[in-house]
Coordinates of C-alpha atoms in Angstrom, one line a residue:
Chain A
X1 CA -21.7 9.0 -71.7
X2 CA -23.7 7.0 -74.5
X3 CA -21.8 6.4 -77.8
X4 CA -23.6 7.4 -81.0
X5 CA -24.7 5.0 -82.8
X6 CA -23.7 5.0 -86.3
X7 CA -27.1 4.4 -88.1
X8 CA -25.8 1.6 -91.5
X9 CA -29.4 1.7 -92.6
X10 CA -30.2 5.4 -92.6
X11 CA -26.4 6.1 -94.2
X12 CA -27.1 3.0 -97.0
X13 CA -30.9 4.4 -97.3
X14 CA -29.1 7.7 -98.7
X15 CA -26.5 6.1 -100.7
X16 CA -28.8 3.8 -102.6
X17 CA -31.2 6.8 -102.9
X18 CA -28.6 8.7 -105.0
X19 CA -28.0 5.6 -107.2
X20 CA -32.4 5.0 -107.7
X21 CA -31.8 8.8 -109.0
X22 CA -28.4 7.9 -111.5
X23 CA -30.0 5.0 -112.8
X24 CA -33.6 6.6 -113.5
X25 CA -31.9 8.2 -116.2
X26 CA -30.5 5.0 -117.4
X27 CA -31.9 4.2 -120.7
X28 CA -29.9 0.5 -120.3
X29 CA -30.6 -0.5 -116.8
X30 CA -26.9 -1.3 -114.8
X31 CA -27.1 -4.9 -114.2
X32 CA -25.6 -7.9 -111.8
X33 CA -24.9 -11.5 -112.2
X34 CA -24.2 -13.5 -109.1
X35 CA -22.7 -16.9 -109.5
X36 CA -23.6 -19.4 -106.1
X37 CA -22.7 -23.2 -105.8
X38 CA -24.5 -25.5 -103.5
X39 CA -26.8 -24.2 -100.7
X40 CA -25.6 -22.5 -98.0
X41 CA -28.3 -20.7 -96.1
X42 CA -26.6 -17.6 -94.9
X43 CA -25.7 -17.3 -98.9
X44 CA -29.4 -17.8 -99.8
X45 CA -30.2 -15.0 -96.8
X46 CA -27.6 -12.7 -98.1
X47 CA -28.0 -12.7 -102.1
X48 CA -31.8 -13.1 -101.3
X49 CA -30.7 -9.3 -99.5
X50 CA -28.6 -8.4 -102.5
X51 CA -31.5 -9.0 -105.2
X52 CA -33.8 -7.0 -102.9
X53 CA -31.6 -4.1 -102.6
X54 CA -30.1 -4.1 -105.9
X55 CA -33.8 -4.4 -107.4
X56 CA -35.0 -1.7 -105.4
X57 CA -32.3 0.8 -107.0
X58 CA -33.2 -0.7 -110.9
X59 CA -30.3 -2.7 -111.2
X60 CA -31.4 -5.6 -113.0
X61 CA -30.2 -8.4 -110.5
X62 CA -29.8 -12.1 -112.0
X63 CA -28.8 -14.9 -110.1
X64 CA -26.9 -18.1 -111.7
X65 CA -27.0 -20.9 -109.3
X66 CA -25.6 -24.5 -109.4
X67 CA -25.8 -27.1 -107.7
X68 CA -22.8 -28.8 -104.8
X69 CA -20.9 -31.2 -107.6
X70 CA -21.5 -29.1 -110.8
X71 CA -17.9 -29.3 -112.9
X72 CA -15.9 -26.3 -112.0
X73 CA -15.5 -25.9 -115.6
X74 CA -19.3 -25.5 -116.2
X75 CA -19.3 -22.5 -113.6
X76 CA -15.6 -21.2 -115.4
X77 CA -17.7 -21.1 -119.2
X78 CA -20.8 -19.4 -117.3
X79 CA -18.3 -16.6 -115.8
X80 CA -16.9 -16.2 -119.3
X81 CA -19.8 -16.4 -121.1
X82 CA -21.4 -13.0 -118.3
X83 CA -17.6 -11.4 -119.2
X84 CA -18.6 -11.3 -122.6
X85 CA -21.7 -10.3 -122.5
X86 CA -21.9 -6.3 -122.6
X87 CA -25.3 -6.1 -120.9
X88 CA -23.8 -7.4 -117.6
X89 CA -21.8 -5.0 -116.0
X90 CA -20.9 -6.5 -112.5
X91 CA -20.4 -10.3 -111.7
X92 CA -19.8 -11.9 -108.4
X93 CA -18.9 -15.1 -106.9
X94 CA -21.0 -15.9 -103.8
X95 CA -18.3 -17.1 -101.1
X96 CA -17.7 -19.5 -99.6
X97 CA -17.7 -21.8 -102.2
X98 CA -18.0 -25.9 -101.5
X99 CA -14.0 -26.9 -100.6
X100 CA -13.6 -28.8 -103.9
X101 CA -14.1 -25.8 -106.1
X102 CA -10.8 -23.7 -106.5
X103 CA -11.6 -20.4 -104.8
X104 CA -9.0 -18.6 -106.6
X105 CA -9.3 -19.6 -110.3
X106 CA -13.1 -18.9 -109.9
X107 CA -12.6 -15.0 -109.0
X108 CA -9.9 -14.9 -111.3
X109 CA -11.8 -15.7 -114.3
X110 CA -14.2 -12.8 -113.6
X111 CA -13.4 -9.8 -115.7
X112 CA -11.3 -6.9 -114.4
X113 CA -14.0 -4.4 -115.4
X114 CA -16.9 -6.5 -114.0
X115 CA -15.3 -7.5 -110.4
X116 CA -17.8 -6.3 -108.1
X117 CA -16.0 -7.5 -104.6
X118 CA -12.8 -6.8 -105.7
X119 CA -11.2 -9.8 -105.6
X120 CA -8.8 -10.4 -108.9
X121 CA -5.4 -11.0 -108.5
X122 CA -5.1 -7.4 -111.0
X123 CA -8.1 -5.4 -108.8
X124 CA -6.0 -5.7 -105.5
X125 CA -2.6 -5.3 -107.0
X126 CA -4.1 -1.9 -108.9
X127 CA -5.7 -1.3 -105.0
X128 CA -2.1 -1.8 -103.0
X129 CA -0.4 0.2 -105.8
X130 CA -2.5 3.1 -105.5
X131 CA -4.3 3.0 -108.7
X132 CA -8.0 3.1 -109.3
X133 CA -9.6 0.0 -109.2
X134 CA -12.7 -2.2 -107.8
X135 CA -12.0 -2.5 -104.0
X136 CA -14.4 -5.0 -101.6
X137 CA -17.9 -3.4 -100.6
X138 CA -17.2 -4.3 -96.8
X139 CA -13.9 -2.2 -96.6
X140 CA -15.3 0.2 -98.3
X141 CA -18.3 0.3 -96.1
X142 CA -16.6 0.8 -93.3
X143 CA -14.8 3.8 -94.8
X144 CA -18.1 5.4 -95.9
X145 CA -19.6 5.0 -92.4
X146 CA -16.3 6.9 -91.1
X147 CA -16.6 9.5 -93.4
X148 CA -20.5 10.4 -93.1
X149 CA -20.3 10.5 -89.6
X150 CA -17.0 13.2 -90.1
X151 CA -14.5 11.0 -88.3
X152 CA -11.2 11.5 -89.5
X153 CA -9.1 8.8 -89.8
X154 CA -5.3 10.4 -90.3
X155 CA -3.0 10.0 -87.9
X156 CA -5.1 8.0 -86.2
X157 CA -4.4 4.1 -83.8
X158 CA -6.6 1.9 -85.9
X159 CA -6.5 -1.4 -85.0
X160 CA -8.1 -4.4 -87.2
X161 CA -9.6 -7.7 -85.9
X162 CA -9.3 -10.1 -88.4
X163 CA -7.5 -10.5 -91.8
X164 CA -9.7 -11.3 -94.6
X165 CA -8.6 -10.4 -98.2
X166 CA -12.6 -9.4 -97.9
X167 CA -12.4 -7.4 -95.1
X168 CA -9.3 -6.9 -92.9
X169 CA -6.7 -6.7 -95.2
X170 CA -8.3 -4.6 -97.8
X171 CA -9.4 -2.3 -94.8
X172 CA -5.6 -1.9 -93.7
X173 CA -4.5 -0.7 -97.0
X174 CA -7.4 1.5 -97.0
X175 CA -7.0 3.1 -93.7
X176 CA -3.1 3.2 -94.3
X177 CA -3.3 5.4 -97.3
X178 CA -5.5 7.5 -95.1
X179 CA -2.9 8.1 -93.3
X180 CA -3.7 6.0 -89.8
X181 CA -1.4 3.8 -88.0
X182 CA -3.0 0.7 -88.5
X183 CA -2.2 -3.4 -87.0
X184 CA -3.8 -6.1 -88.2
X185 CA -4.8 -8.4 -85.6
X186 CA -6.1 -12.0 -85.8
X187 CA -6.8 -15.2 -84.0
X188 CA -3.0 -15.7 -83.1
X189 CA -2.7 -12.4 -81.7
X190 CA -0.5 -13.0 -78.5
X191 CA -2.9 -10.8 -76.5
X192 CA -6.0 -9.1 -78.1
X193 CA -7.2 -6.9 -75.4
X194 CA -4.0 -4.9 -75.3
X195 CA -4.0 -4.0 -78.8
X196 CA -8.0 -2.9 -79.1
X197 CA -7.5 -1.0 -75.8
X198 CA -5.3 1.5 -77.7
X199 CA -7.1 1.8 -80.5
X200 CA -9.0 5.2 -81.4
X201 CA -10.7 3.2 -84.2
X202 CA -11.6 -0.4 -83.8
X203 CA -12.4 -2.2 -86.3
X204 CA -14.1 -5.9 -85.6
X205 CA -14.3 -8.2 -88.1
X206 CA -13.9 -12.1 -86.6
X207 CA -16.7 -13.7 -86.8
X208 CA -16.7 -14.5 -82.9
X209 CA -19.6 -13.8 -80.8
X210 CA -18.8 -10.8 -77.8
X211 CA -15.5 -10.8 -78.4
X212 CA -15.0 -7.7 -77.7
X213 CA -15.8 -6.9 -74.3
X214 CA -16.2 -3.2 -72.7
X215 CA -12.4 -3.4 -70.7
X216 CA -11.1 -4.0 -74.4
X217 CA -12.0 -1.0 -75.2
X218 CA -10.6 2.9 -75.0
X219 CA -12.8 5.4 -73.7
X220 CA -14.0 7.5 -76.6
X221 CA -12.9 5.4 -79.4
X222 CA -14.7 4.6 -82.7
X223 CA -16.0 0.8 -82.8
X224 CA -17.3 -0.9 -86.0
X225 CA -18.8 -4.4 -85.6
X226 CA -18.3 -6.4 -88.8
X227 CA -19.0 -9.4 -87.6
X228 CA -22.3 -11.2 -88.3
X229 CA -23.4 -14.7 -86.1
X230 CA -26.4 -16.5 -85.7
X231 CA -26.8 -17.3 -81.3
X232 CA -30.1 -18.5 -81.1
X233 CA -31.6 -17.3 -84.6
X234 CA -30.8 -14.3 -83.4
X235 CA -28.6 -11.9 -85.4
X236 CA -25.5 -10.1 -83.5
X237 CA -22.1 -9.0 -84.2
X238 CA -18.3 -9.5 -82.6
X239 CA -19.4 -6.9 -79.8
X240 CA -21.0 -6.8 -77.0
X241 CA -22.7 -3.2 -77.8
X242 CA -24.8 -2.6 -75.0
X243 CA -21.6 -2.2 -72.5
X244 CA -19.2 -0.9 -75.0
X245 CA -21.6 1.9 -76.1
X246 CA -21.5 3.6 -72.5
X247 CA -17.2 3.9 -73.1
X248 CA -17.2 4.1 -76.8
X249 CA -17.3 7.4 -78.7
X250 CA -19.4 5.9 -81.6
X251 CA -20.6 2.0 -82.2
X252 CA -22.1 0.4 -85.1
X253 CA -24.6 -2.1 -84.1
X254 CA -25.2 -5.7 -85.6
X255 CA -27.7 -5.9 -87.6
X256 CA -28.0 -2.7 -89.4
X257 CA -24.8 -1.5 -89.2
X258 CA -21.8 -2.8 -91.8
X259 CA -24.3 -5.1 -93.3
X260 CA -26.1 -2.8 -94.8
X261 CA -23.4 -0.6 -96.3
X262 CA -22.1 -3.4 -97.6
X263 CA -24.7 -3.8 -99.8
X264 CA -25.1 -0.3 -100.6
X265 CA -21.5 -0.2 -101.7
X266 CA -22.2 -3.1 -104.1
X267 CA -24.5 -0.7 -105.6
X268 CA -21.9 1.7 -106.2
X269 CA -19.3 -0.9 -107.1
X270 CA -22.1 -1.7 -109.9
X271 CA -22.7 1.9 -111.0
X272 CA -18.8 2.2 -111.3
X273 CA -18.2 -0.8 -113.9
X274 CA -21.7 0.6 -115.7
X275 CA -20.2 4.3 -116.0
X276 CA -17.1 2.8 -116.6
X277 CA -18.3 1.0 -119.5
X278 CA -20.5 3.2 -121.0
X279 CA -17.7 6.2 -120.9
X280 CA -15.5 4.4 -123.0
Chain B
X1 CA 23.5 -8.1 -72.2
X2 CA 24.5 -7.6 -75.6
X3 CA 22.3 -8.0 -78.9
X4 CA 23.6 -10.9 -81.5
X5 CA 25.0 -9.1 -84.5
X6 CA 22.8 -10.3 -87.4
X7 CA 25.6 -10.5 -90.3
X8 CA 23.9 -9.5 -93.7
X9 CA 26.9 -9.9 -95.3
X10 CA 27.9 -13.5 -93.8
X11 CA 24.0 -14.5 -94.6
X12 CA 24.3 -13.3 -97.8
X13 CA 27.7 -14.8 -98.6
X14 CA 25.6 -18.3 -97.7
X15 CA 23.1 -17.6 -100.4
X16 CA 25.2 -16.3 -103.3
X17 CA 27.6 -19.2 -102.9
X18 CA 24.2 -21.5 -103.1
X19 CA 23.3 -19.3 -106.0
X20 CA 27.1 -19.7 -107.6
X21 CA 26.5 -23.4 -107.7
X22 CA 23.5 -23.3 -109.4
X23 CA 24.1 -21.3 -111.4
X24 CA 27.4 -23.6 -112.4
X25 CA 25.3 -26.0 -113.8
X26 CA 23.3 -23.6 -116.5
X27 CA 24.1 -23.9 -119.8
X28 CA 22.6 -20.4 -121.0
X29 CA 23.9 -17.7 -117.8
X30 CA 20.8 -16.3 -116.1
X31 CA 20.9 -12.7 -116.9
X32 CA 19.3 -9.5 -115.9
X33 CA 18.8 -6.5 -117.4
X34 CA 18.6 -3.0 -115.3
X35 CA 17.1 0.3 -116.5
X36 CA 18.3 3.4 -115.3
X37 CA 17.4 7.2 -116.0
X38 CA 19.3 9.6 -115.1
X39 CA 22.6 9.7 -112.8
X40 CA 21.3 9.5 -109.3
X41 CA 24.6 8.9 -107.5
X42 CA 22.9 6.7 -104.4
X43 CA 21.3 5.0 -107.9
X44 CA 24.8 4.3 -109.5
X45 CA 26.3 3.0 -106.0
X46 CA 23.5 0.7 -106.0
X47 CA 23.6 -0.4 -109.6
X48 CA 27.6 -1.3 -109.3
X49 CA 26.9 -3.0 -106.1
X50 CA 24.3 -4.8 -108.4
X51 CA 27.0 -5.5 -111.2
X52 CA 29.7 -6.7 -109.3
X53 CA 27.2 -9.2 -106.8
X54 CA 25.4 -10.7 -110.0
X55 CA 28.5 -10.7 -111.9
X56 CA 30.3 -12.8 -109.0
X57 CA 27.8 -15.4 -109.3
X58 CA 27.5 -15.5 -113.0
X59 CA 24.6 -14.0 -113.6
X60 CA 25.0 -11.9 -117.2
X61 CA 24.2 -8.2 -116.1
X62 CA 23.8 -5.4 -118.5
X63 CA 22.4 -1.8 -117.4
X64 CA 20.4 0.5 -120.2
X65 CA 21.5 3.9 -118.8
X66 CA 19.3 6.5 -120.5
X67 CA 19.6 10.5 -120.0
X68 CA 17.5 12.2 -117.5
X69 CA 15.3 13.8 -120.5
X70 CA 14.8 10.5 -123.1
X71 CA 11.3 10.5 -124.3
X72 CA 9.3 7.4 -121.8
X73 CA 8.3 6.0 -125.2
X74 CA 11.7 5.0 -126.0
X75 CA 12.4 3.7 -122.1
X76 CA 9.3 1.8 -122.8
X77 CA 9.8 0.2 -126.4
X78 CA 13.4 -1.2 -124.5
X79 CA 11.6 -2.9 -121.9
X80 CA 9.2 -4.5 -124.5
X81 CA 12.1 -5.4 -126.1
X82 CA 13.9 -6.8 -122.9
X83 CA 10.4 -8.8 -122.6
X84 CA 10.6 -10.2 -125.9
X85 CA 14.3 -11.8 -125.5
X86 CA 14.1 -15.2 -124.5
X87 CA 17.9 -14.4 -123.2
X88 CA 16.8 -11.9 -120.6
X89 CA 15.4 -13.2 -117.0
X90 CA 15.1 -10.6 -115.0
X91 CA 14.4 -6.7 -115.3
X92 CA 14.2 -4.0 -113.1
X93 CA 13.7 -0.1 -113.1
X94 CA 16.1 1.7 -110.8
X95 CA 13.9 4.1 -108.6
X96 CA 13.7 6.8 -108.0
X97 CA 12.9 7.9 -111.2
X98 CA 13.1 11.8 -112.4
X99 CA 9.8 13.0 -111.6
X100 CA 8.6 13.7 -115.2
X101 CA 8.5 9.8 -115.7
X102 CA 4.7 7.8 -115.4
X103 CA 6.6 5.2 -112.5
X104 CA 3.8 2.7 -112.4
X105 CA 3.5 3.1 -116.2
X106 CA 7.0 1.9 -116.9
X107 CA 7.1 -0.5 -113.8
X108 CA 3.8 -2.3 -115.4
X109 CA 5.0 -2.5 -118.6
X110 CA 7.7 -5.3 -117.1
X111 CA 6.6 -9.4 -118.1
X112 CA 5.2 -10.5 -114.8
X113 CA 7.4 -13.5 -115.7
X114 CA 10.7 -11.3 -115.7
X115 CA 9.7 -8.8 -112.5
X116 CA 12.6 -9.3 -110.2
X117 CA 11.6 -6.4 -108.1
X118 CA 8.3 -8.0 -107.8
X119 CA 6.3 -4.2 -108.6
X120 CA 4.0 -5.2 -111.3
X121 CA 0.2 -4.5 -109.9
X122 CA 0.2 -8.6 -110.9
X123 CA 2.9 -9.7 -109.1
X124 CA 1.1 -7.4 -105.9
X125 CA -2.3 -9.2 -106.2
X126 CA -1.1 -12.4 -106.8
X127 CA 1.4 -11.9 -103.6
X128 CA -1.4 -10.1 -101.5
X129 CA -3.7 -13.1 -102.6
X130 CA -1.5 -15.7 -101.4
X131 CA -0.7 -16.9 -104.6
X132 CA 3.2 -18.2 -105.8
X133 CA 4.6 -14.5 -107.6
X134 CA 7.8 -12.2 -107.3
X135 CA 8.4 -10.5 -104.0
X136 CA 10.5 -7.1 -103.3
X137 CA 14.1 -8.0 -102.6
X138 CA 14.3 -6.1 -99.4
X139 CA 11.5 -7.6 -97.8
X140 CA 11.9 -10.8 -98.2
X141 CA 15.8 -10.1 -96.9
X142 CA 14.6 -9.4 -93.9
X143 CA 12.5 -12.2 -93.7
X144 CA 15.2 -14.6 -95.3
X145 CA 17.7 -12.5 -91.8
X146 CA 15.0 -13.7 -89.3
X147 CA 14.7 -17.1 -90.6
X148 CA 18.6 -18.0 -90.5
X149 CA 18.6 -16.8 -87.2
X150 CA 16.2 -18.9 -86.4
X151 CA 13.9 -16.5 -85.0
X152 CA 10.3 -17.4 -84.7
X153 CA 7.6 -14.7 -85.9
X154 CA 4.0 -16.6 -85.7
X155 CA 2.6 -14.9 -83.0
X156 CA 4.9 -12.0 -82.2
X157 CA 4.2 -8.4 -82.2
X158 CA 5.8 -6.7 -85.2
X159 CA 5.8 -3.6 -86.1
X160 CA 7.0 -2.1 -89.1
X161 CA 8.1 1.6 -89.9
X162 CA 7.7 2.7 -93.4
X163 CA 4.8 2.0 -95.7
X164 CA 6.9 2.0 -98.7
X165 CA 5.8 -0.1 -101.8
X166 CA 9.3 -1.7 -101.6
X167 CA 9.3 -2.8 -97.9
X168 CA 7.0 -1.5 -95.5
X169 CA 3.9 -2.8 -97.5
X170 CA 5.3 -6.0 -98.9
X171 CA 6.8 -7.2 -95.2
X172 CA 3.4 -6.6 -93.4
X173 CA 2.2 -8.8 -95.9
X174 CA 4.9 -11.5 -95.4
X175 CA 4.5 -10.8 -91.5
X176 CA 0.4 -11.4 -91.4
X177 CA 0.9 -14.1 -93.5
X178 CA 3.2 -15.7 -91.2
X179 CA 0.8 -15.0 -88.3
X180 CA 3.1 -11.7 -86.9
X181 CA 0.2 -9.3 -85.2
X182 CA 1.5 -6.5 -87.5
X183 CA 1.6 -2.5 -87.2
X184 CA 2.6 -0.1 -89.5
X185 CA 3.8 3.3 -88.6
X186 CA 5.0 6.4 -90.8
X187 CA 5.5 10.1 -90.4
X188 CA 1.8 10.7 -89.7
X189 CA 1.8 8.1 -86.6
X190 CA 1.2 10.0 -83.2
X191 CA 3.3 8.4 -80.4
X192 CA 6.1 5.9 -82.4
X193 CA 7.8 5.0 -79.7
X194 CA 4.5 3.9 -78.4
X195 CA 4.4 1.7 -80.6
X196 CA 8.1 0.7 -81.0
X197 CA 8.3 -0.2 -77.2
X198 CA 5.8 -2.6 -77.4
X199 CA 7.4 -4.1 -80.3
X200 CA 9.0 -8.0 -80.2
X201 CA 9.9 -7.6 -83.5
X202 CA 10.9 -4.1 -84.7
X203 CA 11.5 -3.5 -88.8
X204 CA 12.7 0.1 -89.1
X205 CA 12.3 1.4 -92.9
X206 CA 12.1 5.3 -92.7
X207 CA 14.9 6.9 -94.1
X208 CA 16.0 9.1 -90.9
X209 CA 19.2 8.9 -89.2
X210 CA 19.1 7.7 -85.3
X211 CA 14.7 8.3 -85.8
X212 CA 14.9 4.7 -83.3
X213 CA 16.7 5.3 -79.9
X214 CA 17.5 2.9 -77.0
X215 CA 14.6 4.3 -75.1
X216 CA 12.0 3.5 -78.0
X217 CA 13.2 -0.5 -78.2
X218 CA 12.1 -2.8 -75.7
X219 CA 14.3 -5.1 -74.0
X220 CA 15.1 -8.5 -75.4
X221 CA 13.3 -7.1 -78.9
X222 CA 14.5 -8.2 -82.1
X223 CA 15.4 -5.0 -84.4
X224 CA 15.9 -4.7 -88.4
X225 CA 17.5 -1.4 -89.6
X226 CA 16.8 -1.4 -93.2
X227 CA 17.4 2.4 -93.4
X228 CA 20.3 3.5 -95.5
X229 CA 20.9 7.1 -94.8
X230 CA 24.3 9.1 -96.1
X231 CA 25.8 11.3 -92.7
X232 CA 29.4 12.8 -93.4
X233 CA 30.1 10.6 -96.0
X234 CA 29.7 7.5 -94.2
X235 CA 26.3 4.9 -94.0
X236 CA 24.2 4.6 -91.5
X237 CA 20.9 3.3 -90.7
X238 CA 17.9 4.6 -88.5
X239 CA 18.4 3.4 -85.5
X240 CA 21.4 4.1 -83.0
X241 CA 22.9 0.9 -83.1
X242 CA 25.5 1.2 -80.5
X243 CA 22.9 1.9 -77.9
X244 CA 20.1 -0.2 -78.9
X245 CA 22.2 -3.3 -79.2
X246 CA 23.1 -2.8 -74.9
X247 CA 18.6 -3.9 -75.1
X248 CA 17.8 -5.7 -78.3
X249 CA 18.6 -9.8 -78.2
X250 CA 19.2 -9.2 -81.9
X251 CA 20.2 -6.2 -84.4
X252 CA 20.6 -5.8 -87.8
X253 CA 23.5 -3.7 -88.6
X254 CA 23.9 -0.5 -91.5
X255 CA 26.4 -1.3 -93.3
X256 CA 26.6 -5.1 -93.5
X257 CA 22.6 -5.9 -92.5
X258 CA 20.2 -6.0 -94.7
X259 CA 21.7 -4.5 -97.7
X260 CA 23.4 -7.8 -98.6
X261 CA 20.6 -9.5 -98.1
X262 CA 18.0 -7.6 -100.8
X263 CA 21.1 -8.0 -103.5
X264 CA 21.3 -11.3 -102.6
X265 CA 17.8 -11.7 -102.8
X266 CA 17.8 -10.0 -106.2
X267 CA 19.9 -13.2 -107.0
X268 CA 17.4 -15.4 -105.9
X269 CA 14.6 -13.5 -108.1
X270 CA 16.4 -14.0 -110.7
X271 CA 17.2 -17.5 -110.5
X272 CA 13.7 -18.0 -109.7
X273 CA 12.6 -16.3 -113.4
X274 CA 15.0 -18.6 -114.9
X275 CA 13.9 -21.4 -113.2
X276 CA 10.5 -20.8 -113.7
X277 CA 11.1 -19.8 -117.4
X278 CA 13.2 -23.0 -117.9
X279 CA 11.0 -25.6 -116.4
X280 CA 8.3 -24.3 -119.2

């Protein structure tokens, strides 16, 4: 038995398809402002993805970037400035930002209606309370991927590696008001193995190189790698897909798995504050 | 063996008296106002349980009862009006409310600043966030119960049963956060006792009578009841208590368990609002 592969660039390919269509008819093109402080070169390699992608849709993609050591305050009045300004319809905050900057106050100066991760204080307590709001493009990445391939997630053992307000814990609420019985594991996690061994869907989002072996796994389950590492300039994920794909039942492979729904999501994400904007 | 008794009512004794001499010292009583609709009976047990616990301590209590039927314009103008008076601390909306009432429409329409039941989709991002903000009473009872007995949680398998806004979803929270690996279960989980067995600590929240057997806890586990559940006229919890306790190294008792605990930490919210309000 050989797990299929769930294919993140053929599924993104079709969502970002469908947006190139929406925004064609457009006559103000949906556009993006990313903010980014310092230099970090997996940020460069990612927005440098993100302008690709969201330019090759017709979202009009600008990028705002300031230097390690600019005032806080200078980056606060730019946010502001993109919250008022009614041709910018998504805004985003490149993470991680330098230590000295204050994380928090950052994303919470981004406007409700323009937070494309998801990451406001109001977004996620609209998101836990069950109302509609902007919810982070990896979770809800993950969830497309399931839902393509037709795998239902009720009632389901879904266990979580990792618990990132970008990923792990957003993905919890998500898969809990799906209906699956879902733990959240993490670093501290008395004994890893035993929990993803049960676990019809497993969900890998660490950040740690093979951590997941094939014994940690259930025959037949459902395994999405979230994780993305440099070994060697090489890209790959928390998983060590070659083995686990002859036990699992599906496997997303790193790259081209998460990563690029993730970015296809941001698309939507985008689309969603446009159309939410423009149906006022 | 034989589990230690977790006293809610002894715990809770501890804080209220902490509370009454606090509270000693305040010029201007804290106060708290409580809306009901309707005349749930379970509601009004609660609501005098509320009265005469806030009352002992000296907190001013008043409850705005209205008819199952009032227009939710008029419900809504009071709790603008509660908002608006420097005099009041704390509010909360008695739920469940009759079904014809928007819930998260009057539950948002609470100050942040006065949400003792910690509901407001606010007070939920700024908690999920990890930011300083109101917290349901129940959950952090139970947390408050694990602390006094000195029981450590970092680490330890929890799982939780019930995904309720007022304590299934707000523990989890409070358990990652305090490095628990957490699980939630429901109605839709497969195998509970699966999942209960392997449980170090075990958080029951689901409303049915006896749903946790001895069989389903494993030895030496630590177990919550926070189930209140009316049989014959008398309260019990959802787990068999007299059995379990011949396994578990600690148990929570229904009556006398948590229940003191989430008034008294109803006590605590509203000190905190006053405190917080005060210090301005």
């Amino acid at each position: 038995m050989s797990a299929t592969i769930i294919d993140g660039k053929e599924l993104s390919a079709k969502v970002l398809d469908e947006a190139k269509t929406e925004i064609k008819g457009c006559m103000i093109r949906p556009s993006i402002a990313v903010i980014q402080v310092g230099d970090n070169p997996a940020s460069n390699s990612y927005i440098a993805n993100k302008e690709k992608v969201c330019s090759s849709v017709g979202i009009y993609f600008r990028l705002f970037k300031f230097e390690d050591g600019t005032p806080e305050l200078s980056i606060i009045n730019k946010i502001k400035e993109l919250n008022n300004d009614e041709y910018v319809n998504g805004i985003m905050v490149q993470l991680p930002l330098p230590v000295q900057y204050n994380e928090k106050r950052l994303l919470n100066t981004i406007s409700n209606a323009k937070d494309v991760d998801g990451l406001t204080d109001i977004n996620v307590g609209r998101f836990v309370n069950g109302k509609k709001s902007l919810i982070p493009c990896t979770a809800l990445g993950v969830m497309r991927m399931l839902d393509e391939e037709g795998i239902e997630v009720s009632g389901k053992d879904v266990v979580i590696v990792g618990r990132s307000k970008l990923v792990g814990r957003p993905l919890a609420t998500l898969m809990l008001n799906r209906d699956a019985t879902v733990t959240n594991c993490h670093h501290l996690t008395k004994d890893l193995a035993e929990h993803t061994k049960r676990a019809d869907i497993l969900v890998v989002a660490a950040g740690v190189p093979n951590l997941i072996t094939a014994d940690m796994v259930k025959k037949g389950a459902v395994v999405i790698d979230v994780g993305i590492n440099r070994v060697n300039d090489a890209l790959c994920g928390d998983v060590d897909t070659a083995e686990v794909a002859k036990k699992a039942s599906y496997i997303s492979p790193v790259p081209g798995g998460v990563g690029p729904m993730t970015v296809a999501m941001l698309v939507e994400n985008v689309l969603t504050c446009y159309n939410a904007k423009n149906s006022k």
